[in-house]
mmCIF file of C-alpha atoms in Angstrom:
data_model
loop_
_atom_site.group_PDB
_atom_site.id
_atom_site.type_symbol
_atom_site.label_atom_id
_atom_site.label_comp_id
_atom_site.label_asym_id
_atom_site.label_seq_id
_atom_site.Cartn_x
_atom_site.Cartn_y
_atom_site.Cartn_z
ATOM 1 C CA UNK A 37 4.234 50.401 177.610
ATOM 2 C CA UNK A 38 2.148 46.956 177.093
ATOM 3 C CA UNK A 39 -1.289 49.993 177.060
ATOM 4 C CA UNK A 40 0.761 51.762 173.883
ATOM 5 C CA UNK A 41 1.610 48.040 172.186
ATOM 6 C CA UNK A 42 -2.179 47.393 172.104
ATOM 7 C CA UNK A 43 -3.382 50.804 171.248
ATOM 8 C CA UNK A 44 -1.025 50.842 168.228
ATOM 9 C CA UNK A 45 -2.291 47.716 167.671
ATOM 10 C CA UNK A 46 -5.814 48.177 167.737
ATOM 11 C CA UNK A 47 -4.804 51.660 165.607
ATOM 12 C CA UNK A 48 -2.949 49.654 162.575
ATOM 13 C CA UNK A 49 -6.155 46.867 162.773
ATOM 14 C CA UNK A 50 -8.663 50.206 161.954
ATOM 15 C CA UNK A 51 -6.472 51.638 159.432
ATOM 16 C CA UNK A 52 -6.216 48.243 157.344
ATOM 17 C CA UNK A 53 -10.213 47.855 157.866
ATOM 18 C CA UNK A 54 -10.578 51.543 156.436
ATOM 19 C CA UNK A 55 -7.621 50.289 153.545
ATOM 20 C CA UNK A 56 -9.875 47.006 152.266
ATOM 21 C CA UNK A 57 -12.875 48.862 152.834
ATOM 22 C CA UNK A 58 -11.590 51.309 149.957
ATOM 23 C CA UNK A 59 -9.418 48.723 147.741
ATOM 24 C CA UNK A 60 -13.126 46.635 147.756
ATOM 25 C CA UNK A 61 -14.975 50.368 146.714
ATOM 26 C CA UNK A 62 -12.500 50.922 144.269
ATOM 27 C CA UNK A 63 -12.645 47.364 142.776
ATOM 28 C CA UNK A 64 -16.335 47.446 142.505
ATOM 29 C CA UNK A 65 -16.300 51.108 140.609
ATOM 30 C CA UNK A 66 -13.698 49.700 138.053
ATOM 31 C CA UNK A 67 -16.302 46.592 137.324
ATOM 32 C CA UNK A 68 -18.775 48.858 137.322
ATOM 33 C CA UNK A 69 -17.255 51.521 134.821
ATOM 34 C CA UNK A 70 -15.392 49.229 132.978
ATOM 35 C CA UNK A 71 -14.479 49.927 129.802
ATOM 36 C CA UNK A 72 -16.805 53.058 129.921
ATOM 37 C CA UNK A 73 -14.019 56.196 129.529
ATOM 38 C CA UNK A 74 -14.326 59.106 132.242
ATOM 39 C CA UNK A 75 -14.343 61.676 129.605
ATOM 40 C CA UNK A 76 -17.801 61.070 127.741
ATOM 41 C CA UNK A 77 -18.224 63.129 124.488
ATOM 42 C CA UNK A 78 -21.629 64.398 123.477
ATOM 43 C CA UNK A 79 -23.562 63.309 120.484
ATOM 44 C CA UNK A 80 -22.745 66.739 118.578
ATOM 45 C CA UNK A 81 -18.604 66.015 119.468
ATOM 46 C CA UNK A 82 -18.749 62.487 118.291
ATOM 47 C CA UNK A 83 -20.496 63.660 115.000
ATOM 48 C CA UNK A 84 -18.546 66.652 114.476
ATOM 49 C CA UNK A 85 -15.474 64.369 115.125
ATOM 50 C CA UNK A 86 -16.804 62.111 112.108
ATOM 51 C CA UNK A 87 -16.884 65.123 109.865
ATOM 52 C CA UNK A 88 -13.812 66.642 111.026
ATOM 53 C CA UNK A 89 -12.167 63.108 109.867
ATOM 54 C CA UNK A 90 -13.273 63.219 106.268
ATOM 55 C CA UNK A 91 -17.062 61.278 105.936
ATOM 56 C CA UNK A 92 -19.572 62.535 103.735
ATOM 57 C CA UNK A 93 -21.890 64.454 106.461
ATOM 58 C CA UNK A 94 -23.755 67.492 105.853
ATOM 59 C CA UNK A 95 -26.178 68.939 108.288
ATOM 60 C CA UNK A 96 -26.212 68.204 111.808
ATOM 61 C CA UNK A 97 -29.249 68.592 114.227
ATOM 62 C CA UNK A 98 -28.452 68.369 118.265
ATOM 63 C CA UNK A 99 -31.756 68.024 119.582
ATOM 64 C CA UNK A 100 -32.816 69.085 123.547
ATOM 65 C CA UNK A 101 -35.388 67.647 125.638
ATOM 66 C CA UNK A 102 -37.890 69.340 124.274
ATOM 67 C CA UNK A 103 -37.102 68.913 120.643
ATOM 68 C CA UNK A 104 -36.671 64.940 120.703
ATOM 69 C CA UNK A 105 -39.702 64.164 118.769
ATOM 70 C CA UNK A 106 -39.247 60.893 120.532
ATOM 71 C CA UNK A 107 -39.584 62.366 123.601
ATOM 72 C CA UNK A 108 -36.883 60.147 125.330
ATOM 73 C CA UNK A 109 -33.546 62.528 125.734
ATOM 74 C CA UNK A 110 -32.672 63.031 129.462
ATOM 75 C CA UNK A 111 -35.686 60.681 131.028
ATOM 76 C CA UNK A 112 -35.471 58.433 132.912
ATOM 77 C CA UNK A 113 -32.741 55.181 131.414
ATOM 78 C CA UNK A 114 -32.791 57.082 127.623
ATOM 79 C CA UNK A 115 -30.411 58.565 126.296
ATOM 80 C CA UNK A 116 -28.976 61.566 127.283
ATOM 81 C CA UNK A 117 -27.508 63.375 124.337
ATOM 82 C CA UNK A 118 -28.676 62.938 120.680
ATOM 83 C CA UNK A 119 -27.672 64.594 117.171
ATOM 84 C CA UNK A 120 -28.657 63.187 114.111
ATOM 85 C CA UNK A 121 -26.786 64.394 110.516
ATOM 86 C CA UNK A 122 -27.384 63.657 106.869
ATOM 87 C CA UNK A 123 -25.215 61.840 104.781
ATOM 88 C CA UNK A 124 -24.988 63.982 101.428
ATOM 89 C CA UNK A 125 -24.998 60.878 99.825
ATOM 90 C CA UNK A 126 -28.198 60.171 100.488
ATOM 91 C CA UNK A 127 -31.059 62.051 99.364
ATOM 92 C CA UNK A 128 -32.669 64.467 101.685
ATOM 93 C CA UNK A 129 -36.671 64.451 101.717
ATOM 94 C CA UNK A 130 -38.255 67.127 100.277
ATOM 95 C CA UNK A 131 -40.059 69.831 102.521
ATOM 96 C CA UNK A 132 -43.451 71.260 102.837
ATOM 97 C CA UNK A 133 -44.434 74.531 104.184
ATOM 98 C CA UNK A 134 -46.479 75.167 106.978
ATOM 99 C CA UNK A 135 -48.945 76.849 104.574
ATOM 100 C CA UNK A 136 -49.315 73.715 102.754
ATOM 101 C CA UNK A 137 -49.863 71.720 105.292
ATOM 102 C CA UNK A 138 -52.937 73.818 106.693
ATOM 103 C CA UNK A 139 -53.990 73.775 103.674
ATOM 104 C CA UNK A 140 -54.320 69.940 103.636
ATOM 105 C CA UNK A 141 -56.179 70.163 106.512
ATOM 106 C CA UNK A 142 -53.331 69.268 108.705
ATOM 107 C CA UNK A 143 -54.389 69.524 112.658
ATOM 108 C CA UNK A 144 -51.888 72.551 114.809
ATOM 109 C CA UNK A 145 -50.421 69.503 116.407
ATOM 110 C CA UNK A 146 -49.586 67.615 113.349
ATOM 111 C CA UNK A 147 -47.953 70.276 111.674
ATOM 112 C CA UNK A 148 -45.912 71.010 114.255
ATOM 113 C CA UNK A 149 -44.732 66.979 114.323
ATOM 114 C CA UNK A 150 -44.506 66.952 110.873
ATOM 115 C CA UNK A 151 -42.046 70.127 110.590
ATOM 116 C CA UNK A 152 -39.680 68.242 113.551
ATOM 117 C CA UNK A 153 -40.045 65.162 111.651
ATOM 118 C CA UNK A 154 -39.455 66.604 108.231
ATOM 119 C CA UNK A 155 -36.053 68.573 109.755
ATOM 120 C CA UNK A 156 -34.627 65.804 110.500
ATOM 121 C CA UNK A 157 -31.586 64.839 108.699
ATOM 122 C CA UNK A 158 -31.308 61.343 106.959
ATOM 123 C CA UNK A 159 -28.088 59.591 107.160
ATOM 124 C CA UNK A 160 -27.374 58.964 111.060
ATOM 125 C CA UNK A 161 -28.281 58.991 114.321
ATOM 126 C CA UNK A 162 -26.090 58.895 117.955
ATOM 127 C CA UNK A 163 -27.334 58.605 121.092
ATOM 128 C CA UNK A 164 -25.090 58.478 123.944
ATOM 129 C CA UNK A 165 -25.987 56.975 127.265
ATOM 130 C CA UNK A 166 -25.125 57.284 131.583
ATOM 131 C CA UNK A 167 -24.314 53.466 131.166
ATOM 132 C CA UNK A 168 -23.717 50.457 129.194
ATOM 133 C CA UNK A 169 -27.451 48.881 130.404
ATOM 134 C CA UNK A 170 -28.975 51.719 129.319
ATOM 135 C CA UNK A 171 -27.563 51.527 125.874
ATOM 136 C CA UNK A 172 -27.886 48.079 125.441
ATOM 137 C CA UNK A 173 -32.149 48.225 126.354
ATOM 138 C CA UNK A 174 -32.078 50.845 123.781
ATOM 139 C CA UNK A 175 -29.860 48.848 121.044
ATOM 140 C CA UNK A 176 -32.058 45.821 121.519
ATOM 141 C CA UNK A 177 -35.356 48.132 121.396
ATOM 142 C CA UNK A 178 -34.197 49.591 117.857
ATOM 143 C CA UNK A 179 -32.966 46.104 116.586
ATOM 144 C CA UNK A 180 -36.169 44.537 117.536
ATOM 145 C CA UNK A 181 -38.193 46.883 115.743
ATOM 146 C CA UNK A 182 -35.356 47.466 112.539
ATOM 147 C CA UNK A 183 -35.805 43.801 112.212
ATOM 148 C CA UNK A 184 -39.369 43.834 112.484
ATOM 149 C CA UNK A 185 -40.101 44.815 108.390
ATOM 150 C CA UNK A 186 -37.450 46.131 105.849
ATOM 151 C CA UNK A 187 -38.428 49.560 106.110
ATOM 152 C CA UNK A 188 -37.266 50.325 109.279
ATOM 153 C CA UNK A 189 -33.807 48.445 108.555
ATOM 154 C CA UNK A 190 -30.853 50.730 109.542
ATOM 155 C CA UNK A 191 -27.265 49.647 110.481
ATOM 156 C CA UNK A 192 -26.776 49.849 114.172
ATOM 157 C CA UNK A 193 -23.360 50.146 116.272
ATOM 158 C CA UNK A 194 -22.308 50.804 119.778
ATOM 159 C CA UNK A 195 -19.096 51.563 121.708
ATOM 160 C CA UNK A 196 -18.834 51.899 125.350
ATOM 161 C CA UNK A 197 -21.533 54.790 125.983
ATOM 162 C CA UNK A 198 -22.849 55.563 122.408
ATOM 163 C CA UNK A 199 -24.900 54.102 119.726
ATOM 164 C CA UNK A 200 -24.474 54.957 116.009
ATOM 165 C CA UNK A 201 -27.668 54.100 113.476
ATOM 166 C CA UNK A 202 -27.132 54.553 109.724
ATOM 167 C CA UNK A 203 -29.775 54.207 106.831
ATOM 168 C CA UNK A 204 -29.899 51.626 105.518
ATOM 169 C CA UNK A 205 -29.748 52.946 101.793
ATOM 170 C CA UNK A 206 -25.779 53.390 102.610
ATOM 171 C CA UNK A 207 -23.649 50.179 100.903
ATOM 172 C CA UNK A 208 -22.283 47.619 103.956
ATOM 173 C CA UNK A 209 -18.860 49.174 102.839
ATOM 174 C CA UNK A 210 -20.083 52.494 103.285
ATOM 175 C CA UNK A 211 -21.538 51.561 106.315
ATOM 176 C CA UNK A 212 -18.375 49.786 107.786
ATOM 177 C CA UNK A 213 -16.541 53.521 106.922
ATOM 178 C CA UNK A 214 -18.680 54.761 109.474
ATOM 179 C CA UNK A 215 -18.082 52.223 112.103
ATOM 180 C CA UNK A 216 -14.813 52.139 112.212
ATOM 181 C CA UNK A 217 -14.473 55.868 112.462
ATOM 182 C CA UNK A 218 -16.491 56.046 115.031
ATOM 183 C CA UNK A 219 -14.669 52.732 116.831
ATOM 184 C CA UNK A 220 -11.562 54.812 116.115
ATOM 185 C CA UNK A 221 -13.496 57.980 118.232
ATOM 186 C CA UNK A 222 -14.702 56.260 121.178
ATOM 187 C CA UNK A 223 -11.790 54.374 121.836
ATOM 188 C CA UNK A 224 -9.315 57.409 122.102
#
């Protein structure tokens, strides 16, 4: 009887070890994750969100690894999905063939950066990211270098996993329409 006591014993010390092990994992995943929600939208959801709910967007580009012309999208602590969209609001370079380029004596390699470039919509960007730190190097890379001269100047935003960059030729109330849309998104 006393050998049963102790095994039982010795059983209920194991299965409390085994119970703080997991309440300590589980504690340590919430820090880790918190505030980040399990169901991450894309960049092409989150935009098609904001121009399901009324803003002035027009056309929408989702780009792939291999049509970042940043070159960033899925490496290594980047971002891992990306869609940029033009506000119709804003008016929309105008583009060039690739006829007319060659003919300006444009190199195979710069025409084909020039006709990513020049597809590129101009209103907004969003990047979303695996994790908060990954977004935040990024934010403080593009706000480094939008405060770095006027022309690069943009408006820039982020929310849990995703980062929102407007032109800066939109009003701050304009602007602040955008943000809180998006707030309103990423904090369903």
């Amino acid at each position: 009887m006393e050998e049963k006591k102790k095994l039982c014993q010795k059983w209920w010390f194991w299965v409390c070890i085994i119970l703080i092990i997991c309440i300590i994992i589980g504690i340590i995943y919430y820090i880790n994750n918190q505030g980040v929600s399990n169901t991450k939208l894309t960049a092409e959801e989150i935009t098609n969100k904001l121009k399901e709910g009324g803003l002035d967007i027009g056309e929408i580009v989702v780009y792939t690894d291999e049509t970042d012309i940043n070159q960033l999208l899925g490496r290594p602590n980047q971002y891992i999905t990306k869609a940029t969209f033009s506000i119709n609001s804003i008016e929309q370079p105008e583009k060039v063939t690739e006829e007319e380029l060659r003919e300006n004596g444009w190199t195979e390699s710069e025409i084909q950066k020039q006709l990513i470039l020049q597809n590129e919509p101009k209103g907004g960007t969003i990047e979303t990211f695996n994790n908060k730190e990954d977004l935040q190097k990024r934010k403080d890379y593009i706000e480094s270098t939008s405060s770095s001269a006027s022309i690069f100047a943009q408006y820039i935003y982020s929310n849990n996993y995703a980062l929102l960059r407007l032109e800066n030729e939109l009003t701050p109330e304009q602007a602040q329409e955008y943000e809180t849309a998006f707030n309103k998104i990423m904090n369903q």
